[in-house]
Short mmCIF file of C-alpha atoms in Angstrom, two decimals:
data_model
loop_
_atom_site.label_atom_id
_atom_site.label_comp_id
_atom_site.label_asym_id
_atom_site.label_seq_id
_atom_site.Cartn_x
_atom_site.Cartn_y
_atom_site.Cartn_z
CA MET B 1 0.00 0.00 0.00
CA LYS B 2 2.78 2.37 0.99
CA SER B 3 4.72 1.64 -2.20
CA ARG B 4 1.63 2.35 -4.33
CA ILE B 5 1.17 5.70 -2.60
CA LEU B 6 4.85 6.58 -3.15
CA SER B 7 4.62 5.49 -6.78
CA GLN B 8 1.58 7.70 -7.36
CA LEU B 9 3.29 10.59 -5.58
CA TRP B 10 6.27 10.18 -7.88
CA LYS B 11 4.01 10.34 -10.94
CA ASP B 12 2.05 13.35 -9.70
CA VAL B 13 4.85 15.39 -8.14
CA CYS B 14 8.16 14.33 -9.65
CA ILE B 15 7.18 14.52 -13.31
CA VAL B 16 5.43 17.87 -12.88
CA ASN B 17 8.41 19.37 -11.05
CA HIS B 18 10.88 18.07 -13.63
CA GLN B 19 8.92 19.91 -16.27
CA SER B 20 8.29 23.14 -14.38
CA ARG B 21 11.19 23.84 -12.00
CA ASN B 22 13.71 26.47 -13.06
CA VAL B 23 16.87 24.37 -13.11
CA THR B 24 18.74 26.96 -15.17
CA THR B 25 18.56 29.62 -12.44
CA ALA B 26 19.94 27.31 -9.77
CA THR B 27 22.64 26.01 -12.08
CA LEU B 28 23.71 29.53 -13.08
CA PHE B 29 23.88 30.44 -9.40
CA GLY B 30 26.17 27.47 -8.83
CA ARG B 31 28.37 28.54 -11.73
CA CYS B 32 28.63 32.06 -10.30
CA ILE B 33 29.73 30.65 -6.93
CA LEU B 34 32.29 28.38 -8.63
CA THR B 35 33.63 31.29 -10.69
CA ALA B 36 33.93 33.45 -7.57
CA LEU B 37 35.88 30.69 -5.80
CA ILE B 38 38.25 30.32 -8.75
CA VAL B 39 38.87 34.07 -8.88
CA LEU B 40 39.45 34.13 -5.13
CA TRP B 41 41.93 31.28 -5.47
CA LEU B 42 43.83 32.97 -8.32
CA ARG B 43 44.06 36.25 -6.41
CA ASN B 44 45.37 34.54 -3.25
CA MET B 45 47.38 31.69 -4.74
CA THR B 46 50.57 32.46 -2.80
CA GLN B 47 48.77 32.41 0.55
CA VAL B 48 46.93 29.22 -0.42
CA ASP B 49 50.19 27.48 -1.31
CA GLN B 50 51.80 28.59 1.95
CA SER B 51 48.86 27.20 3.88
CA ILE B 52 49.13 23.89 2.00
CA GLN B 53 52.84 23.68 2.88
CA GLU B 54 52.18 24.34 6.57
CA ASN B 55 49.44 21.72 6.68
CA TRP B 56 51.66 19.25 4.84
CA LYS B 57 54.28 19.48 7.60
CA TRP B 58 51.61 18.63 10.15
CA LEU B 59 50.06 15.88 8.02
CA SER B 60 53.35 14.14 7.25
CA ALA B 61 54.00 13.86 11.01
CA GLN B 62 50.73 12.03 11.73
CA SER B 63 51.05 8.28 12.31
CA TRP B 64 47.70 7.49 10.64
CA PHE B 65 48.82 9.25 7.44
CA THR B 66 52.26 7.60 7.38
CA ASN B 67 50.74 4.17 7.97
CA GLN B 68 51.77 1.74 5.22
CA TYR B 69 48.15 0.88 4.42
CA PHE B 70 46.66 4.39 4.55
CA GLU B 71 45.70 4.30 0.87
CA ALA B 72 44.06 0.92 1.42
CA TRP B 73 41.91 1.76 4.44
CA SER B 74 41.05 5.38 3.55
CA PRO B 75 38.39 4.21 1.03
CA LEU B 76 36.81 2.34 3.96
CA VAL B 77 36.11 5.83 5.33
CA PHE B 78 35.25 7.61 2.08
CA TYR B 79 32.87 5.00 0.66
CA PRO B 80 30.54 4.57 3.68
CA ILE B 81 30.32 8.35 4.16
CA CYS B 82 29.47 9.00 0.50
CA THR B 83 26.98 6.14 0.34
CA SER B 84 25.30 6.97 3.65
CA ILE B 85 24.48 10.51 2.49
CA TRP B 86 22.49 9.22 -0.50
CA LEU B 87 20.91 6.39 1.50
CA LEU B 88 19.70 8.98 4.02
CA LEU B 89 18.03 10.94 1.22
CA ASP B 90 16.41 7.73 -0.03
CA LEU B 91 15.12 7.07 3.48
CA LEU B 92 13.53 10.52 3.65
CA VAL B 93 11.80 9.80 0.34
CA THR B 94 10.54 6.31 1.19
CA ARG B 95 9.32 7.44 4.63
CA GLN B 96 7.46 10.27 2.87
CA VAL B 97 8.79 12.95 5.21
CA PRO B 98 6.54 16.01 4.80
CA VAL B 99 7.81 18.65 2.35
CA LEU B 100 11.41 17.38 2.32
CA GLY B 101 10.48 13.93 1.02
CA SER B 102 8.44 15.38 -1.85
CA PHE B 103 11.19 17.88 -2.64
CA LEU B 104 13.84 15.15 -2.92
CA LEU B 105 11.49 12.91 -4.87
CA SER B 106 11.07 15.62 -7.49
CA TYR B 107 14.77 15.28 -8.37
CA LYS B 108 14.66 11.48 -8.59
CA LEU B 109 15.09 10.36 -12.20
CA GLN B 110 13.11 7.13 -11.87
CA ASP B 111 10.29 5.82 -9.71
CA PRO B 112 12.06 4.41 -6.59
CA THR B 113 9.28 1.84 -6.04
CA SER B 114 10.09 0.14 -9.36
CA ARG B 115 13.28 -1.42 -7.99
CA SER B 116 13.28 -5.21 -7.88
CA VAL B 117 16.17 -5.68 -5.44
CA PRO B 118 14.99 -6.02 -1.80
CA SER B 119 16.38 -3.72 0.88
CA THR B 120 18.04 -6.64 2.71
CA GLN B 121 20.16 -7.30 -0.37
CA LEU B 122 21.05 -3.61 -0.58
CA ASN B 123 22.33 -3.73 3.02
CA SER B 124 24.44 -6.76 2.13
CA ARG B 125 25.82 -4.89 -0.87
CA PHE B 126 26.79 -1.96 1.35
CA VAL B 127 28.87 -4.17 3.68
CA LYS B 128 30.45 -6.24 0.90
CA GLY B 129 31.13 -3.15 -1.17
CA THR B 130 32.91 -1.48 1.73
CA LEU B 131 35.16 -4.49 2.34
CA LEU B 132 35.84 -4.91 -1.37
CA TYR B 133 37.46 -1.47 -1.41
CA PHE B 134 40.17 -2.55 1.04
CA PHE B 135 41.88 -5.66 -0.29
CA PRO B 136 43.08 -4.67 -3.81
CA PRO B 137 44.87 -1.49 -2.59
CA ALA B 138 46.24 -3.39 0.42
CA ILE B 139 47.82 -5.95 -1.90
CA LEU B 140 49.37 -3.14 -3.97
CA GLU B 141 50.86 -1.50 -0.86
CA TRP B 142 52.15 -4.72 0.68
CA ARG B 143 55.54 -4.88 -1.04
CA LYS B 144 56.17 -1.17 -1.48
CA THR B 145 58.84 0.87 0.25
CA PRO B 146 57.56 1.96 3.70
CA ARG B 147 55.21 4.89 3.19
CA ILE B 148 57.02 7.11 5.70
CA HIS B 149 60.14 6.98 3.48
CA ARG B 150 58.13 8.04 0.41
CA LEU B 151 56.91 11.35 1.84
CA PRO B 152 58.58 14.33 0.13
CA ASP B 153 59.62 17.40 2.09
CA ASN B 154 57.60 19.85 0.02
CA ALA B 155 53.86 19.88 -0.46
CA PRO B 156 52.27 20.22 -3.89
CA THR B 157 51.16 23.67 -4.96
CA SER B 158 47.47 24.32 -5.48
CA VAL B 159 48.07 24.30 -9.25
CA ASP B 160 49.81 20.92 -8.91
CA ILE B 161 46.76 19.54 -7.08
CA VAL B 162 44.29 20.73 -9.72
CA VAL B 163 46.41 19.62 -12.69
CA GLN B 164 47.34 16.23 -11.23
CA VAL B 165 43.78 15.36 -10.23
CA ALA B 166 42.40 16.50 -13.60
CA LEU B 167 44.96 14.60 -15.69
CA SER B 168 44.79 11.43 -13.62
CA MET B 169 40.98 11.47 -13.67
CA LEU B 170 41.03 11.94 -17.44
CA LEU B 171 43.36 8.98 -17.90
CA PHE B 172 41.49 6.85 -15.36
CA ASP B 173 38.19 7.62 -17.07
CA PHE B 174 39.64 6.54 -20.42
CA LEU B 175 40.71 3.20 -18.93
CA PHE B 176 37.33 2.94 -17.17
CA PHE B 177 35.61 3.58 -20.52
CA VAL B 178 37.61 0.89 -22.34
CA ILE B 179 37.08 -1.70 -19.59
CA HIS B 180 33.39 -0.86 -19.20
CA LEU B 181 32.79 -0.97 -22.95
CA SER B 182 34.53 -4.36 -23.12
CA PHE B 183 32.27 -5.74 -20.40
CA HIS B 184 29.24 -4.72 -22.43
CA LYS B 185 30.44 -5.79 -25.88
CA SER B 186 31.86 -9.18 -24.90
CA ALA B 187 29.11 -11.75 -24.25
CA LEU B 188 31.43 -13.73 -21.97
CA LEU B 189 32.54 -10.75 -19.88
CA TRP B 190 28.97 -9.48 -19.67
CA GLN B 191 27.53 -12.77 -18.47
CA LYS B 192 30.34 -13.77 -16.12
CA ILE B 193 31.41 -10.40 -14.69
CA HIS B 194 29.32 -7.31 -15.40
CA HIS B 195 25.75 -8.60 -15.70
CA HIS B 196 24.91 -8.62 -11.99
CA HIS B 197 25.81 -4.92 -11.71
CA HIS B 198 22.83 -4.30 -14.01
CA GLN B 199 20.37 -6.51 -12.15
CA ASP B 200 18.12 -3.54 -11.58
CA LYS B 201 17.49 -0.73 -14.06
CA VAL B 202 16.81 1.74 -11.23
CA PRO B 203 20.23 2.28 -9.59
CA VAL B 204 20.83 3.45 -6.03
CA ALA B 205 24.03 4.49 -4.28
CA THR B 206 24.97 0.99 -3.08
CA ASP B 207 25.05 -0.21 -6.70
CA ALA B 208 28.22 1.83 -7.26
CA ASN B 209 30.40 -0.84 -5.69
CA TRP B 210 28.20 -3.84 -6.41
CA VAL B 211 30.64 -5.25 -8.95
CA HIS B 212 32.44 -8.52 -9.56
CA PRO B 213 35.84 -8.76 -7.79
CA ILE B 214 37.57 -8.99 -11.18
CA GLU B 215 35.90 -5.76 -12.26
CA ARG B 216 36.82 -4.06 -9.00
CA LEU B 217 40.44 -5.19 -9.33
CA SER B 218 40.61 -3.93 -12.92
CA LEU B 219 39.36 -0.50 -11.84
CA VAL B 220 41.73 -0.31 -8.86
CA LEU B 221 44.67 -1.21 -11.09
CA SER B 222 43.52 1.40 -13.63
CA ALA B 223 43.42 4.05 -10.91
CA ALA B 224 46.85 2.99 -9.60
CA PHE B 225 48.26 3.11 -13.15
CA SER B 226 46.80 6.58 -13.71
CA ILE B 227 48.26 8.17 -10.60
CA THR B 228 51.62 6.48 -11.27
CA VAL B 229 51.86 7.72 -14.88
CA ILE B 230 50.95 11.25 -13.77
CA ASP B 231 53.52 10.93 -10.95
CA MET B 232 50.95 12.19 -8.49
CA HIS B 233 52.18 13.71 -5.23
CA ILE B 234 51.42 11.42 -2.33
CA ALA B 235 49.39 14.18 -0.65
CA VAL B 236 47.11 14.46 -3.69
CA ARG B 237 46.22 10.77 -3.82
CA PRO B 238 43.57 10.94 -1.06
CA ILE B 239 41.93 13.83 -2.93
CA PHE B 240 41.85 11.75 -6.10
CA THR B 241 40.40 8.77 -4.21
CA ALA B 242 37.76 10.82 -2.40
CA TYR B 243 36.59 12.52 -5.59
CA ALA B 244 36.57 9.28 -7.60
CA ILE B 245 34.44 7.52 -4.97
CA TRP B 246 32.06 10.45 -4.45
CA HIS B 247 31.43 10.86 -8.18
CA LEU B 248 30.98 7.12 -8.69
CA VAL B 249 28.48 6.82 -5.83
CA SER B 250 26.54 9.99 -6.70
CA ASN B 251 26.21 8.83 -10.32
CA HIS B 252 24.35 5.77 -9.02
CA SER B 253 22.18 7.73 -6.58
CA GLY B 254 19.44 8.51 -9.08
CA TYR B 255 19.24 12.19 -8.04
CA ASP B 256 19.80 14.94 -10.61
CA PHE B 257 20.12 18.13 -8.59
CA PRO B 258 20.64 21.41 -10.49
CA LEU B 259 23.68 22.16 -8.31
CA SER B 260 25.33 18.82 -9.01
CA TRP B 261 28.87 18.91 -10.37
CA ALA B 262 27.78 17.69 -13.81
CA ASN B 263 25.23 20.51 -14.13
CA VAL B 264 27.38 23.30 -12.69
CA ILE B 265 30.37 22.60 -14.96
CA PRO B 266 29.35 24.08 -18.36
CA PHE B 267 29.36 22.51 -21.83
CA GLU B 268 28.35 19.08 -20.46
CA LEU B 269 31.97 18.14 -19.85
CA ILE B 270 31.15 16.00 -16.82
CA SER B 271 29.24 12.74 -17.04
CA GLY B 272 26.65 12.91 -14.27
CA THR B 273 23.71 11.05 -12.80
CA ARG B 274 21.40 11.59 -15.74
CA ARG B 275 23.77 9.90 -18.18
CA HIS B 276 24.63 7.00 -15.90
CA ASP B 277 21.00 6.48 -14.97
CA ALA B 278 20.24 6.22 -18.70
CA HIS B 279 23.11 3.75 -19.03
CA HIS B 280 21.53 1.47 -16.41
CA LYS B 281 18.10 1.91 -17.95
CA PHE B 282 19.06 1.19 -21.57
CA GLY B 283 22.45 -0.50 -21.19
CA HIS B 284 23.95 0.46 -24.55
CA LYS B 285 25.35 3.99 -24.21
CA PHE B 286 27.25 6.33 -21.85
CA TYR B 287 30.08 4.00 -20.81
CA ALA B 288 32.38 6.65 -19.32
CA GLU B 289 31.88 7.51 -15.66
CA TYR B 290 33.53 10.89 -15.11
CA PHE B 291 33.74 12.80 -18.41
CA THR B 292 31.68 12.93 -21.61
CA LEU B 293 34.79 13.10 -23.85
CA TRP B 294 35.35 9.40 -24.39
CA ASP B 295 31.73 8.62 -25.22
CA ALA B 296 31.77 11.48 -27.72
CA CYS B 297 34.96 10.15 -29.32
CA PHE B 298 33.55 6.64 -29.50
CA ALA B 299 30.35 7.92 -31.10
CA ARG B 300 32.40 9.64 -33.82
CA LEU B 301 34.52 6.54 -34.46
CA ARG B 302 31.54 4.24 -34.92
CA PRO B 303 30.49 3.77 -38.57
#
């Protein structure tokens, strides 16, 4: 009974709001804020870099940061936090919290009651997904030089941080695109590895890490390769990891807010929730996770 009421509410409220709300105004506001922050950063770059250097001295002296397996267990912090935020929003919607529930529901791309995966299985996915983030990076760190001996004296500049994250994300997304496309185009890889990630055409946040261990390992190795090729500063790696996880989880959340990263960044450069939701719904387009570049290139290369 409750699911029927929620389904009807989605039809009556969500569709109407998607058609009538002024997304452009909110998105332009977000772009103005982003532009102001960039200008503020450019005008105070020297002070920002000095602050980064001071904080780097403190950070490199912390035992938890110099721990050999920091890059392995830090996703165990990032992933549950990112996922819990979206799960909380889903809870507000399903409990039909007055005003707030309807507001959030209006930004949901698909009817949440049309999911076929039970909530108990989603909880299991959350736990397994969290643990799955730990072991591949831990294996990679096992035989490395002790982390404390790999910490440089100088911190990266703010420009270094932006450039290194952008380039590594671009390379990682290319590798993600190739791997993801292969999983869809190969009947064997689809059936044996990637199929269960698409069990439901209405994705939620926990689906982000509901992948076969082979797929998870391939993505972890792709990320490790990307940050190694870019020669990323060890202080920038947690930023890369946090952003990669947040974007991956939010793309599976099913919410398309006008102030989301994909909407605020102009020219549709960022692949956001709307594209990835369509990928789960139709299964034959939008294979890149972070940028729209590689899908555009692939579309031009196809006969």
